[in-house]
Structures are given as structure tokens and as C-alpha cells.
GROMACS .gro file of C-alpha atoms in nm:
model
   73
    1UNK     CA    1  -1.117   1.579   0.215
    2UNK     CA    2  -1.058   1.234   0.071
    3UNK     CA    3  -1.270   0.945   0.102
    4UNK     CA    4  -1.051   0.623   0.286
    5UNK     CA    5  -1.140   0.490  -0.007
    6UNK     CA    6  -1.057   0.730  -0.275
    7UNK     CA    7  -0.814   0.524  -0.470
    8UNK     CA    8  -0.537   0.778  -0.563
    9UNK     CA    9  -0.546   0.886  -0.177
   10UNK     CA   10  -0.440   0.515  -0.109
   11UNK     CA   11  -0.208   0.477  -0.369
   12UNK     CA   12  -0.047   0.813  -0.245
   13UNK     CA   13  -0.017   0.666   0.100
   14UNK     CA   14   0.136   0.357   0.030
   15UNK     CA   15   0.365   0.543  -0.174
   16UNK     CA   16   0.423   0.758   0.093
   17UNK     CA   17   0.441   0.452   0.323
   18UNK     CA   18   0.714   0.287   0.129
   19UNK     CA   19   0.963   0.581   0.055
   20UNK     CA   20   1.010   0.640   0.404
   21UNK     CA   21   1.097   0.329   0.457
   22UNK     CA   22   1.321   0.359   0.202
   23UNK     CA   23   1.452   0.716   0.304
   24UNK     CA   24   1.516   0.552   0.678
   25UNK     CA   25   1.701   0.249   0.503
   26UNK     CA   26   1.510  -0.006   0.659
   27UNK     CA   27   1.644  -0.297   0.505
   28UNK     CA   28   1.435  -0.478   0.187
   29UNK     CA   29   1.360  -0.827   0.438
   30UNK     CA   30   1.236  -0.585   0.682
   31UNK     CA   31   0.982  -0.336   0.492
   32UNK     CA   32   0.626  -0.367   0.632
   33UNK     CA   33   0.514  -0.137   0.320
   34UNK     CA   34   0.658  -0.320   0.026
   35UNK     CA   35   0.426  -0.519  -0.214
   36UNK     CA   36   0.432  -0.861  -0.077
   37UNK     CA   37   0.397  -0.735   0.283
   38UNK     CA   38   0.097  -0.507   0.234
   39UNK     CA   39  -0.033  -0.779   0.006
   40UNK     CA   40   0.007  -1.043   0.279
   41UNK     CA   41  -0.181  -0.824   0.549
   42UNK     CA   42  -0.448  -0.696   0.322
   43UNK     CA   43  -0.540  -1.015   0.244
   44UNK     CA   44  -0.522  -0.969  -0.127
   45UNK     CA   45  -0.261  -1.087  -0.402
   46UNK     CA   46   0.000  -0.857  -0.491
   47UNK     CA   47  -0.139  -0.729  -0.844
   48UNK     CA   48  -0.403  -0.482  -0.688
   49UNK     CA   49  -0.131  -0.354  -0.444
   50UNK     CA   50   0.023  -0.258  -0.716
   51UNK     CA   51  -0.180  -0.110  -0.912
   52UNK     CA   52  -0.258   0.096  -0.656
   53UNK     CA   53   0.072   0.231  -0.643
   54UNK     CA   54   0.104   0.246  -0.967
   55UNK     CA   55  -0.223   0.472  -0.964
   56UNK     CA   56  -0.434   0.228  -1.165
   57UNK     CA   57  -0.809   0.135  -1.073
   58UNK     CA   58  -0.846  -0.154  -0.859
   59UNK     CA   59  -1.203  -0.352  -0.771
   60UNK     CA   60  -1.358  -0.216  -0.498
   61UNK     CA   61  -1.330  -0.452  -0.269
   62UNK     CA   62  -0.991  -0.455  -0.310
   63UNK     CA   63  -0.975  -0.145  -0.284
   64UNK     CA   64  -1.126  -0.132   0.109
   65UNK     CA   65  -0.923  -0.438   0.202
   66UNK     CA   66  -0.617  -0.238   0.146
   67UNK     CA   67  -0.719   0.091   0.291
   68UNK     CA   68  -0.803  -0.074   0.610
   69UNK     CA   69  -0.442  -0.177   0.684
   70UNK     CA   70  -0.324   0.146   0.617
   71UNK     CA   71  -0.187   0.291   0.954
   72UNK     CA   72  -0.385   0.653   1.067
   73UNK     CA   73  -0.203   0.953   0.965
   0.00000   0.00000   0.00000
């Protein structure tokens, strides 16, 4: 099983996160799990965002600050 904080397991879930979002059409103003959003709730600047979703490595504390928004599955 994947640690909360394994960092493709996060990436993957925002990814996840955001396509459905997508896939249900919510409009762009109203995605909760687009970069600025997530940023803004995280408490971190967009860049780490996305390189998580981009599948790059991120700082770890970055890295928890994001998982921790993340919504249980």
C-alpha cells in the first residue's frame, strides 16, 4: 500500500482529482482541483503542485502540506 506521502501516489490523485472534474465539466472558475486552488488550500505556491502532477520530486514538506488536503478515497 502507498504511503500518504508517497509522492507519485499524490501526484496520481490530484491527477485523478482534476480529470474528473474535467470529465463532469465543472466549469474552469469553479475547479477545486486545479493548480491555483489546491495551491491556495495547501498553503503552498503553485510550482510544487505542479510538479507533483507533473510527477517530479517535491520537498518534503511540501510534499505533506499537499497530501493533507487531499479528500479520503
Amino acid at each position: 500500500p502507498a504511503s500518504p506521502l508517497d509522492a507519485a501516489a499524490v501526484g496520481a490523485r490530484l491527477r485523478a482529482l482534476r480529470d474528473d472534474e474535467v470529465a463532469r465539466g465543472v466549469a474552469m472558475r469553479s475547479r477545486e482541483w486545479s493548480l491555483r486552488p489546491v495551491a491556495a488550500r495547501a498553503g503552498v505556491s503553485p510550482d510544487p503542485v505542479a510538479k507533483l502532477i507533473n510527477g517530479e520530486p517535491v520537498k518534503p514538506a511540501m510534499l505533506a502540506k499537499v497530501a493533507a488536503i487531499l479528500p479520503a478515497e
